[in-house]
Coordinates of C-alpha atoms in Angstrom, one line a residue:
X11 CA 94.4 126.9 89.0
X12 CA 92.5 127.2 86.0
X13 CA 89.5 124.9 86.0
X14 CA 90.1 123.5 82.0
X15 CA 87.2 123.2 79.4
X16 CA 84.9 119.8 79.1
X17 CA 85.9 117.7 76.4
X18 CA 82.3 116.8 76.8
X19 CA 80.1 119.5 76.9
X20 CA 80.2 120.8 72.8
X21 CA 79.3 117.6 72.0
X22 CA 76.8 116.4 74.6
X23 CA 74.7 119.6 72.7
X24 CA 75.2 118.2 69.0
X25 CA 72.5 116.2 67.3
X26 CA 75.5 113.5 66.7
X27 CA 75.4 110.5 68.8
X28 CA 78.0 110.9 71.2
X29 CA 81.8 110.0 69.9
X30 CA 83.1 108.4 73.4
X31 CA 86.6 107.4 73.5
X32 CA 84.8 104.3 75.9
X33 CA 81.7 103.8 77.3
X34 CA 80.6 100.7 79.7
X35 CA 76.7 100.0 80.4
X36 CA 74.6 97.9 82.4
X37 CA 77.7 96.6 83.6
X38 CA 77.3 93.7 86.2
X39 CA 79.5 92.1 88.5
X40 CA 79.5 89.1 91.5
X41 CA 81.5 87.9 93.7
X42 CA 80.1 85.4 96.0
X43 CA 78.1 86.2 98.6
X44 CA 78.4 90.2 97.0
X45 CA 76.5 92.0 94.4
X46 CA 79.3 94.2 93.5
X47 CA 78.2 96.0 90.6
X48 CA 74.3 96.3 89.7
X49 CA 74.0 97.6 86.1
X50 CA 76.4 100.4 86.0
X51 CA 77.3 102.6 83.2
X52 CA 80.6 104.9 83.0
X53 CA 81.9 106.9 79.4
X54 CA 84.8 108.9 78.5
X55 CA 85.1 111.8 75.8
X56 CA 88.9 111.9 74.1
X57 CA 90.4 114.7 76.2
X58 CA 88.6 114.7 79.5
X59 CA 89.5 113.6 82.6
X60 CA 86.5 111.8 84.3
X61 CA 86.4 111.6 88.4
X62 CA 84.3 108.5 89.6
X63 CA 84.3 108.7 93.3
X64 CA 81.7 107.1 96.0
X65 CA 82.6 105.5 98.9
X66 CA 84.4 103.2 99.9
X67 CA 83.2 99.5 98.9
X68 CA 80.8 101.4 96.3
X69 CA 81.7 99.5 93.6
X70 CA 84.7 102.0 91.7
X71 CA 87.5 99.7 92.0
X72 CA 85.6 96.7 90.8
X73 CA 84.0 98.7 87.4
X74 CA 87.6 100.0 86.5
X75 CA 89.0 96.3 87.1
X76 CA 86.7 94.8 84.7
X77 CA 87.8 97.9 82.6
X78 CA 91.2 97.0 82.7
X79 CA 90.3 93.1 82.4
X80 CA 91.4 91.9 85.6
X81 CA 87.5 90.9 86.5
X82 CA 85.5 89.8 83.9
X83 CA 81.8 91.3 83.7
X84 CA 79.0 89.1 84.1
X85 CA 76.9 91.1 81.7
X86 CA 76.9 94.2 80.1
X87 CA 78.6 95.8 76.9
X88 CA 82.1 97.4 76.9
X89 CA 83.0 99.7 73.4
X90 CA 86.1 101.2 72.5
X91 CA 85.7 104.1 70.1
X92 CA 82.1 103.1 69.6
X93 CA 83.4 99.2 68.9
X94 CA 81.5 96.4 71.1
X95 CA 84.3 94.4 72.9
X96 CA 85.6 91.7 75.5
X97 CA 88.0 92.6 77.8
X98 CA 89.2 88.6 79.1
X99 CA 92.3 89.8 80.6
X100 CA 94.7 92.6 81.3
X101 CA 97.2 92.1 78.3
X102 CA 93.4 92.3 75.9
X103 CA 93.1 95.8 77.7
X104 CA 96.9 97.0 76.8
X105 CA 96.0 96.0 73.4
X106 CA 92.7 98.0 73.4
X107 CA 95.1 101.1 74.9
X108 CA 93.9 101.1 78.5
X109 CA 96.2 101.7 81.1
X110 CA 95.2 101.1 84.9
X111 CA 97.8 102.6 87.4
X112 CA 96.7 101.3 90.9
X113 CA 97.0 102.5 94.1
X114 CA 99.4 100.2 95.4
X115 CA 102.1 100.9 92.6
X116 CA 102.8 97.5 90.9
X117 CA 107.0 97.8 89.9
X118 CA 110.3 95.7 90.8
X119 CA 112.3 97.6 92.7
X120 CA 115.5 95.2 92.0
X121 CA 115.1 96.5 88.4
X122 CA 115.7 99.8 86.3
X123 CA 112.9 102.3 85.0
X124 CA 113.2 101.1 81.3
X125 CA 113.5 97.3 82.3
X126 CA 109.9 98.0 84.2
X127 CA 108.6 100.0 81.8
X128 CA 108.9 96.7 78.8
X129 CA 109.1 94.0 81.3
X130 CA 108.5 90.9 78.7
X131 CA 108.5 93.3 75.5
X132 CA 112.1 94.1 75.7
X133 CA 114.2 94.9 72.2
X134 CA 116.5 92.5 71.3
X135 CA 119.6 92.4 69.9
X136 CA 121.1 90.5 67.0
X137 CA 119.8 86.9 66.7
X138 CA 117.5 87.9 68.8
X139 CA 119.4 86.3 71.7
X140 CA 120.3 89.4 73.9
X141 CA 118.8 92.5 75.5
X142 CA 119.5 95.5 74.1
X143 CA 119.7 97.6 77.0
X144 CA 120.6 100.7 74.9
X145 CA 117.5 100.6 73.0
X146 CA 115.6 99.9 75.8
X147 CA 116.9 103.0 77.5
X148 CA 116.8 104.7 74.4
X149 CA 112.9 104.1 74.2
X150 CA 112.0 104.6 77.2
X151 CA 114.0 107.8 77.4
X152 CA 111.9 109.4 74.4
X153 CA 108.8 108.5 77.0
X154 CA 110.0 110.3 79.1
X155 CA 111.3 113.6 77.2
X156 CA 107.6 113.3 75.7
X157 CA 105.8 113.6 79.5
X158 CA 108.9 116.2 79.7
X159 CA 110.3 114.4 83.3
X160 CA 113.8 114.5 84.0
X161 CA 114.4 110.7 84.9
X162 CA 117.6 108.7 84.0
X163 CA 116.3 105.3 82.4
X164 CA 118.7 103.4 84.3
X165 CA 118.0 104.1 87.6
X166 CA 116.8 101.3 90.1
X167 CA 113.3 101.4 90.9
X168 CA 114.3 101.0 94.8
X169 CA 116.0 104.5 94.5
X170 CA 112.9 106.6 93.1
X171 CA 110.5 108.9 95.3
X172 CA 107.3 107.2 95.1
X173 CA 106.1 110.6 92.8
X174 CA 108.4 109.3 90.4
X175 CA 107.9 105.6 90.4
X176 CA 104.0 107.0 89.9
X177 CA 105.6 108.8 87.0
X178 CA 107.0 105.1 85.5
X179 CA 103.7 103.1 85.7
X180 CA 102.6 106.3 83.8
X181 CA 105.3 106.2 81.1
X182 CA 104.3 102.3 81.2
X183 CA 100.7 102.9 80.2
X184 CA 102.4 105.4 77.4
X185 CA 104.1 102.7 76.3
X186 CA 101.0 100.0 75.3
X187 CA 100.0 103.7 73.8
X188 CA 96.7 103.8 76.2
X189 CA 93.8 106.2 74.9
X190 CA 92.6 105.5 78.2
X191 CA 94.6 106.1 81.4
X192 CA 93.0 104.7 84.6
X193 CA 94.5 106.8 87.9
X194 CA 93.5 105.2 91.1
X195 CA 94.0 107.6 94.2
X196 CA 96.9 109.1 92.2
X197 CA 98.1 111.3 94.8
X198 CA 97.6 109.5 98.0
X199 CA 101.4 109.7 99.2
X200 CA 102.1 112.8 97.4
X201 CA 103.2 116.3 98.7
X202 CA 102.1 119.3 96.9
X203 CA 105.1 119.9 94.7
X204 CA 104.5 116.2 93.6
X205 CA 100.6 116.7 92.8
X206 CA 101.4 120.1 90.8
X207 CA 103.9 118.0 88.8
X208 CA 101.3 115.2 88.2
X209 CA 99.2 117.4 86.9
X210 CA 101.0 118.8 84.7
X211 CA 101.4 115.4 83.7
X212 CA 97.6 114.7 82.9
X213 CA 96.6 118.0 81.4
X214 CA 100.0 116.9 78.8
X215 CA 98.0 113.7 78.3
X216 CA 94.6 115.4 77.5
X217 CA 96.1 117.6 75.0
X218 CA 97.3 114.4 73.2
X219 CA 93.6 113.3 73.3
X220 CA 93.9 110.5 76.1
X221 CA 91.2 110.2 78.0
X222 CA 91.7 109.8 82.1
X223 CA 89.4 108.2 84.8
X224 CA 90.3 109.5 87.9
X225 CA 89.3 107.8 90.9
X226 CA 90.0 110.3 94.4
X227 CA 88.8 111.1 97.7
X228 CA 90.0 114.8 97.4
X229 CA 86.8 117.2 96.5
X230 CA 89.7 120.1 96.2
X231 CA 91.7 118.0 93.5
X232 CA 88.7 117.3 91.2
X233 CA 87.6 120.5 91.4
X234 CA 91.3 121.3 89.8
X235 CA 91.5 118.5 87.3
X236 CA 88.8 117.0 86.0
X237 CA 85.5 117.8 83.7
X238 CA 83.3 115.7 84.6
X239 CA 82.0 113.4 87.9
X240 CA 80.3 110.0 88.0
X241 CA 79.4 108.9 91.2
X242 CA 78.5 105.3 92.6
X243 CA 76.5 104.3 95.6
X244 CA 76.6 100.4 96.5
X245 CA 77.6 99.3 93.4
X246 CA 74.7 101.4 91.5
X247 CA 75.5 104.1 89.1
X248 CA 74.1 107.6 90.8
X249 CA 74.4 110.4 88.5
X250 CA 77.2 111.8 86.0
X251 CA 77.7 115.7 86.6
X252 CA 80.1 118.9 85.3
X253 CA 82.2 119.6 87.8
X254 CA 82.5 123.3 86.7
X255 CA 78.8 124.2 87.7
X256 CA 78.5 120.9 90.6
X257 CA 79.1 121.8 94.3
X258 CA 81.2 119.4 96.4
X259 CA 78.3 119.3 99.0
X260 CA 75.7 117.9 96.0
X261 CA 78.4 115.5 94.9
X262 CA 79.1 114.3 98.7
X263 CA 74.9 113.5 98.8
X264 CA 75.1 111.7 96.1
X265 CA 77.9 109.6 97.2
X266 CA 76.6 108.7 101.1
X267 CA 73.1 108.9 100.5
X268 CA 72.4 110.4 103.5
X269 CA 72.7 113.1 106.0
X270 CA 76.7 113.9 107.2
X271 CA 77.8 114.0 111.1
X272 CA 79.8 117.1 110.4
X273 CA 80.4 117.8 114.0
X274 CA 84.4 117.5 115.7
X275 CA 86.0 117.9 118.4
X276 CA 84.0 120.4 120.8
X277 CA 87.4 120.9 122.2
X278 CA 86.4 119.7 126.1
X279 CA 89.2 121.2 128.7
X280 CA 90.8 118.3 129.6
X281 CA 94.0 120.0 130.9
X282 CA 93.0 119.3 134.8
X283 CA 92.1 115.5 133.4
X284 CA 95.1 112.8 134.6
X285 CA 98.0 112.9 132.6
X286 CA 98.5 109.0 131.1
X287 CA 101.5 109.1 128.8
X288 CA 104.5 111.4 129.2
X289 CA 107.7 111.6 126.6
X290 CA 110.6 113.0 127.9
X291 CA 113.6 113.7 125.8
X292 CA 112.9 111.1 122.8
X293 CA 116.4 110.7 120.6
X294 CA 116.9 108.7 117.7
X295 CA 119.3 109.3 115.2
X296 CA 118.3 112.5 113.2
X297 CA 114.8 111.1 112.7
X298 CA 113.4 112.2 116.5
X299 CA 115.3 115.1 118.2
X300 CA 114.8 115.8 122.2
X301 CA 110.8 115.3 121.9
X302 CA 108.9 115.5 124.7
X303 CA 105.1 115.8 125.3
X304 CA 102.4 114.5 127.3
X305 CA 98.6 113.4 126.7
X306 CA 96.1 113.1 128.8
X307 CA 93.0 111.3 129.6
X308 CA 89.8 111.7 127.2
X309 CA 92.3 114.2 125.0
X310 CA 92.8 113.8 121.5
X311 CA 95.9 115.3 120.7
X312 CA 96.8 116.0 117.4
X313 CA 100.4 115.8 115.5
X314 CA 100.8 117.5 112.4
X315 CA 103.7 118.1 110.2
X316 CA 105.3 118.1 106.9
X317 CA 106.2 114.9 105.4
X318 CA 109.4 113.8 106.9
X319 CA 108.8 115.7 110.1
X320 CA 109.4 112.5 112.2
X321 CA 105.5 112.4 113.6
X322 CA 105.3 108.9 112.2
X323 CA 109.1 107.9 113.8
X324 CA 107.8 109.1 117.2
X325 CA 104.5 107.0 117.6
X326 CA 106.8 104.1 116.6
X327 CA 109.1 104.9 118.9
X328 CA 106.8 104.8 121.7
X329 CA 104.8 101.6 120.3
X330 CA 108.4 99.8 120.2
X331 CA 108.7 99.5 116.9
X332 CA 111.9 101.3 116.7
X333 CA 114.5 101.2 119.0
X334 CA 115.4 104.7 120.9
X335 CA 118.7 106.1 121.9
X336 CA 117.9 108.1 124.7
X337 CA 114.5 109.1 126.5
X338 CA 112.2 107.9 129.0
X339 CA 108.3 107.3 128.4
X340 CA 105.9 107.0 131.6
X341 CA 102.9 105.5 131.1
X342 CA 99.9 106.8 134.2
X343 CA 103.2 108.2 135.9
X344 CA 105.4 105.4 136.1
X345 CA 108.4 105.2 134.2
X346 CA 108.3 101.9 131.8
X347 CA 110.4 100.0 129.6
X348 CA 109.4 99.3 126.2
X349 CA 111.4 97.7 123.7
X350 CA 108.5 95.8 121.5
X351 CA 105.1 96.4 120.5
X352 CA 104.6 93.5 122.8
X353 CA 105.6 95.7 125.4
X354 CA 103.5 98.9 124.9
X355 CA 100.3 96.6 124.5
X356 CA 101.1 95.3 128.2
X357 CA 101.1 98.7 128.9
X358 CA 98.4 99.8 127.4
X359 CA 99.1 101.1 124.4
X360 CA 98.3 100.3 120.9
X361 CA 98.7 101.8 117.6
X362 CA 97.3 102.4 114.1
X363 CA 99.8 102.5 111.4
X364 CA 99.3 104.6 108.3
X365 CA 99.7 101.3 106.2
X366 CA 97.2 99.0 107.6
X367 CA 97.4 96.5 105.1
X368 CA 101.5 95.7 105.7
X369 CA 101.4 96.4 109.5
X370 CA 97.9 96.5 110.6
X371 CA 96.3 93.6 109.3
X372 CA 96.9 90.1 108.2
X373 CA 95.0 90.1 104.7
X374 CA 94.8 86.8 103.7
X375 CA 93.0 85.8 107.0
X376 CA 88.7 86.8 108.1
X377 CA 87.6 89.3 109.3
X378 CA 86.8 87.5 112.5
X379 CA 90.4 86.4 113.0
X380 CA 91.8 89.6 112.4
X381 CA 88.9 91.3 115.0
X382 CA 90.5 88.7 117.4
X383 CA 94.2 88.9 116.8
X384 CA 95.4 90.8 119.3
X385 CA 94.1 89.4 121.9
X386 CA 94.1 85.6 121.1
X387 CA 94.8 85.0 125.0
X388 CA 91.4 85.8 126.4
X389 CA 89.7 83.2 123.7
X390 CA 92.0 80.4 124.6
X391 CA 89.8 77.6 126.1
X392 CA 92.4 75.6 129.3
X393 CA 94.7 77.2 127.8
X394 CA 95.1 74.9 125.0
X395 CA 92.0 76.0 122.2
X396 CA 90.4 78.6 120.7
X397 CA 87.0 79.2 121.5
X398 CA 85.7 79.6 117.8
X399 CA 82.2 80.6 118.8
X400 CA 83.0 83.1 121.1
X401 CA 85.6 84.8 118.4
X402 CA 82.8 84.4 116.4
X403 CA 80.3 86.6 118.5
X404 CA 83.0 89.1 119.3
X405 CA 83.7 89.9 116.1
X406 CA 79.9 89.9 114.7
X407 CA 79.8 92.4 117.8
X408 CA 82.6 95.0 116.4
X409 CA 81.0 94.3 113.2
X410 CA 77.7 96.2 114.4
X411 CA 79.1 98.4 116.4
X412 CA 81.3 100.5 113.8
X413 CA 78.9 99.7 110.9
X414 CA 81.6 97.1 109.5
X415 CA 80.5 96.3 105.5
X416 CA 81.2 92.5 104.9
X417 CA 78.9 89.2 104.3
X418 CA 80.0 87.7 107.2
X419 CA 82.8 87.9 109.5
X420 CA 84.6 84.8 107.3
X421 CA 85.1 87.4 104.4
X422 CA 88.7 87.6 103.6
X423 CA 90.1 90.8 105.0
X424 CA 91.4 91.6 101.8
X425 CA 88.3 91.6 100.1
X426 CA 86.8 94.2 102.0
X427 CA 87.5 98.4 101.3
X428 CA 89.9 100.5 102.6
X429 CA 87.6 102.4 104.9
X430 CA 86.0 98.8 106.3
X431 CA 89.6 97.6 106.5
X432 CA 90.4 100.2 108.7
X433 CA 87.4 99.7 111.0
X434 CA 88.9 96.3 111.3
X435 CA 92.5 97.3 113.0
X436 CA 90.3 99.8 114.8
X437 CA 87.9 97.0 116.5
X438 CA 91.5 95.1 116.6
X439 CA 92.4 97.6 119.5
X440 CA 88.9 98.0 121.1
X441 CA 88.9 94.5 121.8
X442 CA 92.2 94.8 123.0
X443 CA 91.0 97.5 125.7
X444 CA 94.1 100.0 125.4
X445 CA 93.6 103.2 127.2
X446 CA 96.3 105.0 125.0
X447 CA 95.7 104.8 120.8
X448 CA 98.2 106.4 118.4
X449 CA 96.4 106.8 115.2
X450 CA 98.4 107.2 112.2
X451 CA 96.9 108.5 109.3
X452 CA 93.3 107.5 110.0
X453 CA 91.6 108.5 106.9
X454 CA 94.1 108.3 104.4
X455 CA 92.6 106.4 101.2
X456 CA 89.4 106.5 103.3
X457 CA 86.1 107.9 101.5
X458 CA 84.2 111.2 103.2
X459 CA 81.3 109.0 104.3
X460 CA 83.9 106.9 106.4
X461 CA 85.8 109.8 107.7
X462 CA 82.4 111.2 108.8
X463 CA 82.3 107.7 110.7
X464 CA 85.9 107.6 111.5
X465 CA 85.2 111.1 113.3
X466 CA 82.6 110.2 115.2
X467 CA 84.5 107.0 116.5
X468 CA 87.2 109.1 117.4
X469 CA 85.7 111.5 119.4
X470 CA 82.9 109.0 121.3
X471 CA 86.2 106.9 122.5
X472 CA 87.9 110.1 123.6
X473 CA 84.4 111.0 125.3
X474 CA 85.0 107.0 127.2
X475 CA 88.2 108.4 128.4
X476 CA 90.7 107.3 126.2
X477 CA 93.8 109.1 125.5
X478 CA 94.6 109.5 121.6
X479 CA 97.5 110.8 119.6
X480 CA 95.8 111.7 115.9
X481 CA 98.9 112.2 114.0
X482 CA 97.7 113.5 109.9
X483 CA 98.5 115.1 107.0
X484 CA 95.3 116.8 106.1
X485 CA 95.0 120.3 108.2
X486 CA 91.8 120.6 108.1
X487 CA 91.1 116.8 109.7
X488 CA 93.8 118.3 112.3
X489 CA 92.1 121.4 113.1
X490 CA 88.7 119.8 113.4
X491 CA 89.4 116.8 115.7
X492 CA 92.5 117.9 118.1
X493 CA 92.3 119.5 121.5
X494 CA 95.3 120.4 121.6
X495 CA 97.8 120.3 118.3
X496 CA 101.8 119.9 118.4
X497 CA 103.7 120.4 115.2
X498 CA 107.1 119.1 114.2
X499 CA 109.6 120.1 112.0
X500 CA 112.8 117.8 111.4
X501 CA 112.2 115.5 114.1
X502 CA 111.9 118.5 116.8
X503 CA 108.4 119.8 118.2
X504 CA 108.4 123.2 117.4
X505 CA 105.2 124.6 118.8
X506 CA 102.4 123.9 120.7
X507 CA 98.6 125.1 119.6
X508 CA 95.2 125.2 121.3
X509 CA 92.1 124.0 119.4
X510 CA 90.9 127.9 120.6
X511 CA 94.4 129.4 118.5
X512 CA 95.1 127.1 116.0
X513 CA 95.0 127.6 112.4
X514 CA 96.4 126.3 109.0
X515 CA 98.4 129.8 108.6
X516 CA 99.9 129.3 111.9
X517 CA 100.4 125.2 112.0
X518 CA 102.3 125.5 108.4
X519 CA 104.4 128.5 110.1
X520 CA 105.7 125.8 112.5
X521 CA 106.0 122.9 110.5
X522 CA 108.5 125.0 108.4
X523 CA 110.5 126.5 111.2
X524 CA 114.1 124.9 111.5
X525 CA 115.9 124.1 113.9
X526 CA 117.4 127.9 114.6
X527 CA 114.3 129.2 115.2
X528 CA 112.9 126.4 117.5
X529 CA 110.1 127.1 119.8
X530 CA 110.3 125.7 122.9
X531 CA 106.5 123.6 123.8
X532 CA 104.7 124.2 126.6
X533 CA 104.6 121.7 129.5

């Protein structure tokens, strides 16, 4: 893909002052307890898309929130088109034309594209007593013929891919008509068609002259769509570079600040090692289709997979989650019944779902209660109390141990970052002791410093002889951490891969191989 010009570059030459779109500087920001921005700056020419990307907890959410006026600063100057401003609260932001489109997409699914789209600006009809739901369609329908997507007005929310419920918080940012569009991990539960289309999307945007902040993970998307890169470290501003001329390695010192554990799996044989889980014959429904496998101790056994494939329908399958309709599952060779999660803990086994925050964590609570959910039991005190203290010391432990960022183990978990939220359902199941870990989507919204982390986690608890499915999207994070690799294609296993034989070539050959064409896995 064709790397597009820099807005920026003509003019950052000129003897003009600079004619930024928006520029923040020496912006500060605390929460207690946290310094969470320490005198950061951040501009944006008309026409550019600007990356700003650090880890996770370094500070990029916050800076875009006080952007967007959901924080407000507790110094520094904000101007719009060279205009000193205040930004109290998000509708003050709309009015200034700045659009934020968050991770976690904010719509109502019980209503339609257009009613989302002008929630509380909707046209009315004669005495101004009615919605017009014509002219509300009718608007948002010339949105949407201007981003050139192919979306009936009317449909319910609930019936959208999440690509294009993306594509409506977009048209909603249109709507306010934002000159500046922030995009927080955009593409975090897209597939590649999706992305393409999104982009298409953005580069429509800059040629209008709106000017996009686009926070990601992905070195291989920036690289694609954006100018320039800002990164943060620990709520500092670092350094603002092209990214036409920047490598990804420079940009990846800047953002951890130190040297990377690049190392993975060394790929161990551990086929002589005891087998602790086997899957025979899984069914259910069309989601899982006769899949059978087995995993052994120390091994870390990676699933990969289009999305859809039914990896994700499997490890909930096993955890209990979801109810089987045939199958059997033996856990260190005997045959066990498990028809909750409460069940496959007894046995042993626990599991990391992709969306920690609905299923992995309770958000509201600390991070010491979360640390101890699991396994409330062992802190009970004759059998009546909780033994605060020693909750307390456990969790301050696991805090250590994986390098856990947080004041104290009383932060709110939903204060803390993705990639320290993560570390948190992860020391959720160390405590918990479980000899068999399915991890689901490990790193997904999770910074490269983290990953690095995550890594190393991963493959020092295979090392301690646990037995881990890794089941993820990104090949590269499959080839480099997995022993052994099975891929499935519409809820069958289709093939079986060594670390020694695998590829990306040959895992994508099996992830698209129907049913016809099966190939039958090894034992």
């Amino acid at each position: 893909m064709q790397q597009s010009k820099n807005p920026g570059e003509d003019r950052q030459s000129e003897a003009s002052p600079p004619d930024y779109i928006m520029s923040l500087e020496n912006v500060t920001k605390r929460f207690p307890g946290v310094l969470a921005l320490d005198n950061c700056r951040f501009d944006l020419y008309p026409g550019e898309v600007h990356a700003l990307m650090g880890e996770n907890g370094a500070g990029k959410s916050t800076l875009m929130k006080v952007l967007a006026g959901v924080y407000p600063k507790d110094s520094g100057e904000i101007r719009i088109a060279g205009q000193l401003v205040e930004i109290p609260t998000p509708r003050a932001a709309q009015a200034l034309g700045i659009g934020i489109i968050h991770q976690e997409l904010n719509l109502m699914n019980h209503l339609t594209a257009a009613q989302n789209i002008f929630i509380g600006r909707e046209p009315r009809g004669r005495f101004g007593m009615f919605l017009d739901e014509d002219a509300l369609n009718r608007k948002t329908r010339d949105i949407f013929e201007r981003m050139r997507l192919d979306l009936d007005p009317a449909t319910l929310v609930s019936e959208l891919t999440v690509a294009k419920q993306q594509m409506v918080e977009i048209a909603k940012a249109l709507s306010f008509d934002s000159r500046v569009l922030i995009m927080d991990e955009p593409t975090a539960a897209l597939n590649n068609a999706e992305i393409e289309d999104l982009f298409r999307i953005i580069r429509q945007l800059q040629s209008h002259g709106v000017g996009i902040i686009y926070i990601s993970h992905k070195m291989d998307e920036l690289r694609q769509i954006s100018n320039r890169v800002t990164v943060m470290r620990d709520g500092q501003y670092i350094a603002t570079v092209p990214t036409a001329t920047t490598s990804m390695e420079t940009v990846i010192g800047m953002m951890v600040g130190r040297q990377l554990d690049n190392s993975g799996a060394q790929a161990p044989d551990t086929s002589g090692n005891e087998i602790v889980l086997q899957v025979k014959g899984l069914q259910r429904g069309a989601f899982i289709k006769d899949v059978s496998f087995s995993l052994r101790k120390g091994e870390i056994l990676g699933f990969a997979g289009l999305m859809g494939a039914g990896r994700t329908e499997v490890a909930r399958a096993v955890f209990g989650a979801d109810r089987i309709d045939a199958g059997e599952i033996l856990v260190h060779g005997a045959k066990v019944s498990i028809r909750s999660p409460k069940d496959a803990v007894a046995h042993g086994i626990g599991y990391l779902s992709e969306d920690r925050k609905h299923f992995g964590l309770a958000t509201g609570l600390d991070v010491k209660t979360n640390v101890a959910m699991s396994s409330m039991n062992r802190f009970l005190t004759q059998g009546l109390f909780l033994d605060q203290a020693a909750i307390r010391d456990t969790a301050q432990g696991y805090v250590r141990q994986l390098s856990i960022k947080t004041p104290s183990v009383d932060q709110p978990v939903r204060l803390l970052s993705g990639g320290n939220q993560q570390k948190i359902v992860i020391a959720k199941w160390l405590l918990r002791d479980c000899d068999i870990l399915f991890f689901d989507e490990p790193t997904r919204g999770i910074d490269i410093g983290a990953k690095s982390e995550i890594y190393k986690l991963l493959n020092t608890l295979a090392e301690q002889g646990k037995a881990i499915v890794m089941i993820s999207s990104e090949l590269p994070e499959v080839l480099r951490m997995s022993h052994r690799i099975l891929v499935m294609c519409e809820g069958r296993i289709t093939g079986e891969l060594s670390a020694a034989e695998a590829s990306q070539e040959k895992i994508m050959q099996l992830a698209t191989q129907r049913d016809d064409t099966r190939v039958v896995q090894a034992a």
